[in-house]
């Protein structure tokens, strides 16, 4: 009898959630109103793939406007993180909980998603118990169980050799030329990307590289070595063929352009000795100018910290 009651209760709860969620969807994206908002892996995958439609600045319900950027998570985590390679997410769940040097505390997968929400997506954190956070965590967890081995196996095979940092500062003029020649066909020469059809709520077919809809100054992608590593491995999309020098210069140019500013960045990395050397903002525990941290050359900073090789991880 007890079991029977709880089954009925559970059904009612799911029913209520579905109805409530369907109503909410109906307000926000009429064409998707048949898809109920419950914290499923499928909903999580949609959140990563179509972030602006569900959490972006054009969503009808102001309470659901969590990101100011119109990027999707999948703009950087290719194939919604399932595609093996740089910034893939299959192994992610096994990294948490972990100590984050940036935050100075132990962090969970939910904390990490919220870091990308506030930085890469230039938004605000999702409540930890929201359907959206639970769904994204469920999706990332599911990748860990189904695709982790595949991710590890294919990681190297599908990508060009890993980025190696040239021993010089990034050449921003050369970077501008590379963007015009190899990236502008998709991202446009002014880096502003190409919106899907005429409706901003659908986000971008080709995401912007800088400007108001891009990631903010606190994002991992704002670090020139993280950016260069991604670009060398993944861009131009489908046929990555840049040399180390080209990837470095393109990343330097992208990160020299205007983008949203994140507040209170001086509070990051409470232990400043753990700050990545290519961090795009100070203060640092060394005497090198911010300009050199942003664009190199990195070898002198590297030897100052006696780091070998240069760390490009935010972990
Ligand atoms: C502008 C590019 C960009 C966007 C957009 C983006 N991320 Fe990230 N994400 C990164 C970078 C860079 C890292 C750091 C990778 C590293 O440390 O090597 C990262 C790391 C993560 C991690 C931790 C990975 C790990 O293995 O520890 C998770 C989880 C994550 N992102 C989820 C998301 C979600 C969910 C969204 C959308 C709400 C999102 N990201 C949007 C660039 C992005
Ligand atoms: C064939 C079209 C195409 C070309 C050419 C291309 N990209 Fe991309 N790029 C994309 C798409 C599409 C995405 C988002 C991933 C997705 O939606 O699957 C992306 C994502 C990115 C991102 C992360 C998201 C963001 O907007 O910040 C960066 C950085 C990037 N590209 C840089 C470059 C650079 C640099 C070049 C030139 C060397 C380049 N891309 C060439 C299509 C392209």
Coordinates of C-alpha atoms and ligand atoms in Angstrom, one line a residue:
X1 CA 0.0 0.0 0.0
X2 CA 2.8 2.3 1.0
X3 CA 4.6 1.6 -2.3
X4 CA 1.4 2.1 -4.3
X5 CA 0.9 5.5 -2.7
X6 CA 4.4 6.7 -3.4
X7 CA 4.0 5.6 -7.0
X8 CA 0.9 7.7 -7.3
X9 CA 2.6 10.6 -5.6
X10 CA 5.6 10.2 -7.9
X11 CA 3.4 10.1 -11.0
X12 CA 1.5 13.3 -9.7
X13 CA 4.9 15.0 -9.1
X14 CA 6.2 14.2 -12.6
X15 CA 2.8 15.1 -14.1
X16 CA 2.8 18.5 -12.3
X17 CA 6.4 19.1 -13.2
X18 CA 5.6 18.3 -16.9
X19 CA 2.5 20.5 -16.9
X20 CA 4.3 23.4 -15.2
X21 CA 7.3 23.0 -17.4
X22 CA 5.3 22.8 -20.6
X23 CA 3.5 26.0 -19.6
X24 CA 6.9 27.6 -19.1
X25 CA 8.2 26.4 -22.4
X26 CA 5.0 27.6 -24.1
X27 CA 5.8 31.2 -22.9
X28 CA 9.4 31.0 -23.9
X29 CA 9.7 29.0 -27.1
X30 CA 6.3 28.2 -28.6
X31 CA 7.7 25.9 -31.3
X32 CA 9.2 23.7 -28.6
X33 CA 6.2 23.6 -26.3
X34 CA 5.8 19.8 -26.8
X35 CA 9.1 19.1 -25.0
X36 CA 8.6 19.1 -21.3
X37 CA 11.2 20.6 -19.0
X38 CA 12.3 17.9 -16.7
X39 CA 15.8 17.2 -15.6
X40 CA 16.6 14.6 -18.2
X41 CA 19.8 13.9 -20.1
X42 CA 17.9 14.9 -23.3
X43 CA 16.9 18.2 -21.8
X44 CA 20.5 18.7 -20.6
X45 CA 21.8 18.0 -24.1
X46 CA 19.3 20.6 -25.6
X47 CA 20.5 23.1 -23.0
X48 CA 24.1 22.7 -24.2
X49 CA 23.1 22.7 -27.9
X50 CA 20.5 25.5 -27.9
X51 CA 21.5 27.6 -24.9
X52 CA 20.2 31.0 -26.2
X53 CA 16.8 29.5 -26.9
X54 CA 16.4 28.2 -23.4
X55 CA 18.6 30.5 -21.2
X56 CA 19.6 33.4 -23.4
X57 CA 18.8 37.2 -23.3
X58 CA 15.9 36.9 -25.7
X59 CA 13.9 34.3 -23.8
X60 CA 10.3 35.6 -23.1
X61 CA 10.3 34.8 -19.3
X62 CA 12.8 37.3 -17.8
X63 CA 13.5 34.8 -14.9
X64 CA 14.9 32.4 -17.4
X65 CA 17.3 34.9 -19.0
X66 CA 20.5 33.5 -17.4
X67 CA 23.1 34.2 -20.1
X68 CA 23.9 37.6 -21.7
X69 CA 25.9 35.9 -24.4
X70 CA 24.1 34.3 -27.4
X71 CA 26.8 31.6 -27.6
X72 CA 25.8 28.0 -26.9
X73 CA 27.8 25.7 -24.6
X74 CA 28.3 23.7 -27.8
X75 CA 30.1 26.7 -29.5
X76 CA 33.2 25.6 -27.6
X77 CA 32.3 22.1 -26.4
X78 CA 31.9 20.7 -29.9
X79 CA 29.1 18.2 -30.5
X80 CA 27.6 19.3 -27.2
X81 CA 30.8 18.0 -25.6
X82 CA 30.4 14.4 -26.9
X83 CA 32.8 14.9 -29.9
X84 CA 36.2 13.6 -28.7
X85 CA 39.1 16.0 -28.5
X86 CA 39.9 19.4 -27.1
X87 CA 37.2 20.7 -24.7
X88 CA 35.2 17.4 -24.9
X89 CA 33.3 16.5 -21.8
X90 CA 33.2 12.7 -21.6
X91 CA 35.9 12.5 -18.9
X92 CA 34.7 15.5 -17.0
X93 CA 32.5 13.9 -14.4
X94 CA 35.4 11.9 -13.1
X95 CA 37.3 15.2 -12.3
X96 CA 34.8 16.3 -9.6
X97 CA 34.7 17.2 -6.9
X98 CA 38.1 18.9 -7.2
X99 CA 40.1 21.8 -5.8
X100 CA 39.8 24.8 -8.1
X101 CA 42.8 27.2 -7.9
X102 CA 40.7 29.9 -9.6
X103 CA 38.0 29.8 -6.8
X104 CA 40.3 28.6 -4.0
X105 CA 37.8 26.0 -2.9
X106 CA 36.7 22.4 -3.6
X107 CA 34.2 22.5 -6.5
X108 CA 31.5 20.2 -7.8
X109 CA 30.3 19.7 -11.3
X110 CA 27.5 22.1 -10.7
X111 CA 30.0 24.8 -9.6
X112 CA 32.0 24.2 -12.7
X113 CA 28.9 24.5 -15.0
X114 CA 28.2 27.8 -13.2
X115 CA 31.7 29.0 -13.9
X116 CA 31.1 28.6 -17.6
X117 CA 27.7 30.2 -17.1
X118 CA 29.2 33.3 -15.5
X119 CA 32.3 33.5 -17.7
X120 CA 32.1 31.7 -21.1
X121 CA 28.4 32.6 -21.3
X122 CA 28.7 36.0 -19.6
X123 CA 25.7 35.2 -17.4
X124 CA 24.6 34.4 -13.9
X125 CA 24.7 31.1 -12.0
X126 CA 21.8 28.7 -12.2
X127 CA 20.3 27.5 -8.9
X128 CA 21.9 24.2 -8.0
X129 CA 18.5 22.5 -7.7
X130 CA 17.0 24.0 -10.9
X131 CA 15.7 21.6 -13.5
X132 CA 18.3 23.2 -15.9
X133 CA 21.3 22.6 -13.7
X134 CA 20.2 19.0 -12.8
X135 CA 19.6 18.3 -16.5
X136 CA 23.0 19.6 -17.6
X137 CA 24.7 17.6 -14.8
X138 CA 22.8 14.5 -15.8
X139 CA 23.8 14.9 -19.4
X140 CA 27.5 15.4 -18.5
X141 CA 27.3 12.4 -16.2
X142 CA 25.8 10.3 -18.9
X143 CA 28.7 11.2 -21.3
X144 CA 31.1 10.0 -18.6
X145 CA 29.5 6.6 -18.4
X146 CA 28.9 6.0 -22.1
X147 CA 31.7 7.8 -23.9
X148 CA 34.7 8.1 -21.5
X149 CA 36.7 5.3 -23.1
X150 CA 35.9 6.5 -26.6
X151 CA 36.9 10.0 -25.7
X152 CA 40.2 9.0 -24.4
X153 CA 40.9 6.7 -27.3
X154 CA 40.1 9.1 -30.1
X155 CA 41.4 12.2 -28.3
X156 CA 44.7 12.3 -30.2
X157 CA 43.8 10.4 -33.4
X158 CA 41.3 13.0 -34.7
X159 CA 43.3 16.2 -34.0
X160 CA 46.4 17.8 -35.4
X161 CA 49.5 17.6 -33.2
X162 CA 48.9 19.6 -29.9
X163 CA 49.7 23.3 -29.9
X164 CA 53.2 24.3 -28.9
X165 CA 53.8 27.8 -27.7
X166 CA 56.1 29.8 -30.0
X167 CA 58.9 31.6 -28.2
X168 CA 57.8 35.1 -29.0
X169 CA 54.9 37.5 -28.4
X170 CA 51.8 36.9 -30.6
X171 CA 51.8 39.0 -33.7
X172 CA 48.4 40.7 -33.7
X173 CA 48.7 42.1 -37.3
X174 CA 49.5 38.6 -38.6
X175 CA 46.6 37.3 -36.5
X176 CA 44.2 39.8 -38.1
X177 CA 45.2 38.5 -41.5
X178 CA 44.7 34.9 -40.6
X179 CA 41.2 35.7 -39.3
X180 CA 40.4 37.4 -42.6
X181 CA 41.8 34.6 -44.7
X182 CA 40.9 31.5 -42.8
X183 CA 38.1 32.3 -40.5
X184 CA 36.0 35.2 -42.0
X185 CA 34.0 32.9 -44.3
X186 CA 32.2 31.7 -41.2
X187 CA 32.9 34.1 -38.3
X188 CA 32.9 37.2 -40.6
X189 CA 35.9 39.6 -41.0
X190 CA 34.7 41.7 -38.1
X191 CA 34.4 38.6 -35.9
X192 CA 30.8 39.2 -35.2
X193 CA 29.6 35.8 -36.5
X194 CA 26.4 34.9 -38.3
X195 CA 23.0 34.8 -36.5
X196 CA 20.6 32.0 -37.4
X197 CA 17.9 33.3 -39.7
X198 CA 16.6 36.6 -38.4
X199 CA 15.8 35.6 -34.9
X200 CA 18.5 36.2 -32.2
X201 CA 16.8 33.7 -29.9
X202 CA 18.1 30.9 -32.1
X203 CA 21.6 32.0 -31.5
X204 CA 24.4 31.7 -34.0
X205 CA 25.2 29.4 -36.9
X206 CA 28.8 30.8 -36.7
X207 CA 29.4 32.2 -33.3
X208 CA 31.1 35.6 -32.7
X209 CA 34.8 35.7 -31.8
X210 CA 34.5 38.9 -29.8
X211 CA 31.9 41.7 -29.1
X212 CA 28.9 41.9 -26.9
X213 CA 27.6 38.3 -27.6
X214 CA 30.9 36.7 -26.9
X215 CA 32.5 35.2 -23.8
X216 CA 33.7 37.7 -21.1
X217 CA 37.1 38.7 -19.9
X218 CA 37.0 36.1 -17.1
X219 CA 36.5 33.1 -19.5
X220 CA 39.1 30.4 -20.0
X221 CA 38.9 31.1 -23.7
X222 CA 40.1 34.6 -23.0
X223 CA 43.5 33.1 -22.2
X224 CA 45.7 33.2 -25.3
X225 CA 47.2 29.7 -24.8
X226 CA 43.8 28.0 -24.1
X227 CA 42.4 29.8 -27.1
X228 CA 45.4 28.8 -29.4
X229 CA 45.2 25.2 -28.2
X230 CA 41.5 25.1 -29.1
X231 CA 42.0 26.8 -32.5
X232 CA 44.9 24.6 -33.5
X233 CA 43.0 21.4 -32.6
X234 CA 39.5 22.5 -33.9
X235 CA 39.5 25.4 -36.4
X236 CA 38.8 26.0 -39.2
X237 CA 35.8 23.7 -38.2
X238 CA 36.1 20.3 -39.9
X239 CA 39.6 20.9 -41.3
X240 CA 41.9 22.3 -38.7
X241 CA 45.2 23.0 -40.4
X242 CA 46.8 26.0 -38.7
X243 CA 50.5 26.0 -37.7
X244 CA 51.5 26.8 -34.1
X245 CA 52.4 30.3 -35.2
X246 CA 49.1 30.9 -37.0
X247 CA 47.0 29.6 -34.1
X248 CA 49.0 31.7 -31.6
X249 CA 48.6 34.9 -33.7
X250 CA 44.9 34.3 -34.4
X251 CA 44.3 33.7 -30.7
X252 CA 46.2 36.9 -29.8
X253 CA 44.2 39.0 -32.2
X254 CA 40.9 37.6 -31.0
X255 CA 41.8 38.3 -27.4
X256 CA 43.0 41.8 -28.2
X257 CA 39.5 42.7 -29.3
X258 CA 36.7 44.2 -27.1
X259 CA 34.4 41.8 -25.2
X260 CA 32.2 42.0 -22.1
X261 CA 34.1 42.7 -18.8
X262 CA 33.6 40.5 -15.8
X263 CA 33.6 42.3 -12.4
X264 CA 35.7 41.4 -9.4
X265 CA 38.3 39.4 -11.3
X266 CA 41.0 40.4 -8.8
X267 CA 39.3 38.0 -6.4
X268 CA 40.2 35.0 -8.6
X269 CA 43.1 32.8 -7.7
X270 CA 43.4 33.7 -4.0
X271 CA 46.9 32.1 -4.1
X272 CA 48.3 34.2 -7.0
X273 CA 51.2 31.8 -7.5
X274 CA 48.7 29.3 -9.0
X275 CA 47.4 31.8 -11.6
X276 CA 48.0 30.5 -15.1
X277 CA 50.7 32.5 -16.8
X278 CA 48.5 33.5 -19.8
X279 CA 45.7 34.7 -17.6
X280 CA 44.1 37.8 -19.2
X281 CA 43.9 39.8 -16.1
X282 CA 46.1 40.6 -13.0
X283 CA 47.2 40.9 -10.4
X284 CA 50.1 38.4 -10.6
X285 CA 52.7 37.1 -8.2
X286 CA 55.5 38.1 -10.6
X287 CA 56.9 41.4 -12.0
X288 CA 55.9 40.8 -15.7
X289 CA 53.5 43.4 -17.3
X290 CA 49.9 42.4 -18.0
X291 CA 50.6 42.8 -21.7
X292 CA 53.2 40.0 -21.6
X293 CA 50.7 37.7 -19.7
X294 CA 48.1 38.3 -22.4
X295 CA 50.3 37.9 -25.5
X296 CA 53.7 36.5 -24.5
X297 CA 56.6 35.8 -24.8
X298 CA 55.9 33.2 -22.2
X299 CA 59.3 31.6 -21.8
X300 CA 60.7 34.2 -19.4
X301 CA 57.5 34.0 -17.2
X302 CA 57.7 30.2 -17.4
X303 CA 61.2 30.2 -16.1
X304 CA 60.3 32.7 -13.4
X305 CA 57.9 30.1 -12.0
X306 CA 60.2 27.3 -13.0
X307 CA 57.2 25.7 -14.7
X308 CA 57.8 23.0 -17.3
X309 CA 56.0 22.8 -19.7
X310 CA 53.7 25.8 -19.6
X311 CA 50.4 24.9 -18.0
X312 CA 47.4 25.7 -20.1
X313 CA 44.8 24.1 -17.8
X314 CA 42.3 25.9 -15.6
X315 CA 41.9 22.8 -13.5
Ligands
LIG1 C1 33.7 30.3 -25.0 C2 33.9 28.9 -24.9 C3 33.1 28.1 -23.9 C4 31.7 28.1 -23.7 C5 30.7 28.9 -24.5 C6 31.4 27.2 -22.7 N1 32.6 26.7 -22.2 FE1 32.7 25.2 -20.7 N2 34.8 25.4 -20.8 C7 35.5 26.2 -21.7 C8 36.9 26.1 -21.4 C9 38.0 26.9 -22.1 C10 37.0 25.2 -20.3 C11 38.3 24.8 -19.5 C12 38.9 23.6 -20.0 C13 40.2 23.2 -19.3 O1 40.3 23.5 -18.1 O2 41.1 22.6 -19.9 C14 35.7 24.8 -20.0 C15 35.4 23.8 -19.0 C16 34.1 23.3 -18.8 C17 33.8 22.3 -17.8 C18 34.8 21.5 -17.0 C19 35.5 20.4 -17.9 C20 36.4 19.5 -17.1 O3 36.7 18.4 -17.7 O4 36.7 19.8 -16.0 C21 32.4 22.0 -17.9 C22 31.6 21.0 -17.1 C23 31.9 23.0 -18.8 N3 32.9 23.8 -19.3 C24 30.6 23.1 -19.1 C25 30.0 24.1 -19.9 C26 28.6 24.4 -20.1 C27 27.5 23.6 -19.4 C28 28.5 25.5 -20.9 C29 27.2 26.2 -21.2 C30 26.4 26.7 -20.1 C31 29.8 25.9 -21.3 N4 30.7 25.1 -20.7 C32 30.1 26.9 -22.2 C33 35.0 26.9 -22.7 C34 33.6 27.2 -22.9
LIG2 C1 33.5 26.4 -41.8 C2 33.1 27.4 -40.8 C3 34.2 27.8 -39.8 C4 35.5 28.3 -40.1 C5 36.1 28.5 -41.4 C6 36.0 28.6 -38.8 N1 35.2 28.3 -37.8 FE1 35.4 28.7 -35.8 N2 33.6 27.9 -35.4 C7 32.7 27.4 -36.4 C8 31.5 26.9 -35.7 C9 30.2 26.4 -36.4 C10 31.8 27.0 -34.3 C11 30.9 26.6 -33.2 C12 30.9 25.1 -33.0 C13 29.6 24.5 -33.4 O1 28.6 25.1 -33.4 O2 29.7 23.3 -33.7 C14 33.1 27.6 -34.2 C15 33.7 28.0 -32.9 C16 34.8 28.7 -32.8 C17 35.4 29.2 -31.5 C18 34.7 29.0 -30.2 C19 33.4 29.8 -30.0 C20 33.6 31.3 -30.1 O3 32.9 31.9 -30.9 O4 34.5 31.9 -29.5 C21 36.5 29.9 -31.8 C22 37.4 30.6 -30.8 C23 36.7 29.8 -33.2 N3 35.7 29.1 -33.8 C24 37.8 30.3 -33.9 C25 38.1 30.1 -35.3 C26 39.2 30.6 -36.0 C27 40.4 31.3 -35.3 C28 39.1 30.3 -37.3 C29 40.1 30.5 -38.4 C30 41.4 29.9 -38.2 C31 37.8 29.6 -37.4 N4 37.2 29.5 -36.2 C32 37.3 29.1 -38.6 C33 32.9 27.5 -37.7 C34 34.0 27.8 -38.4

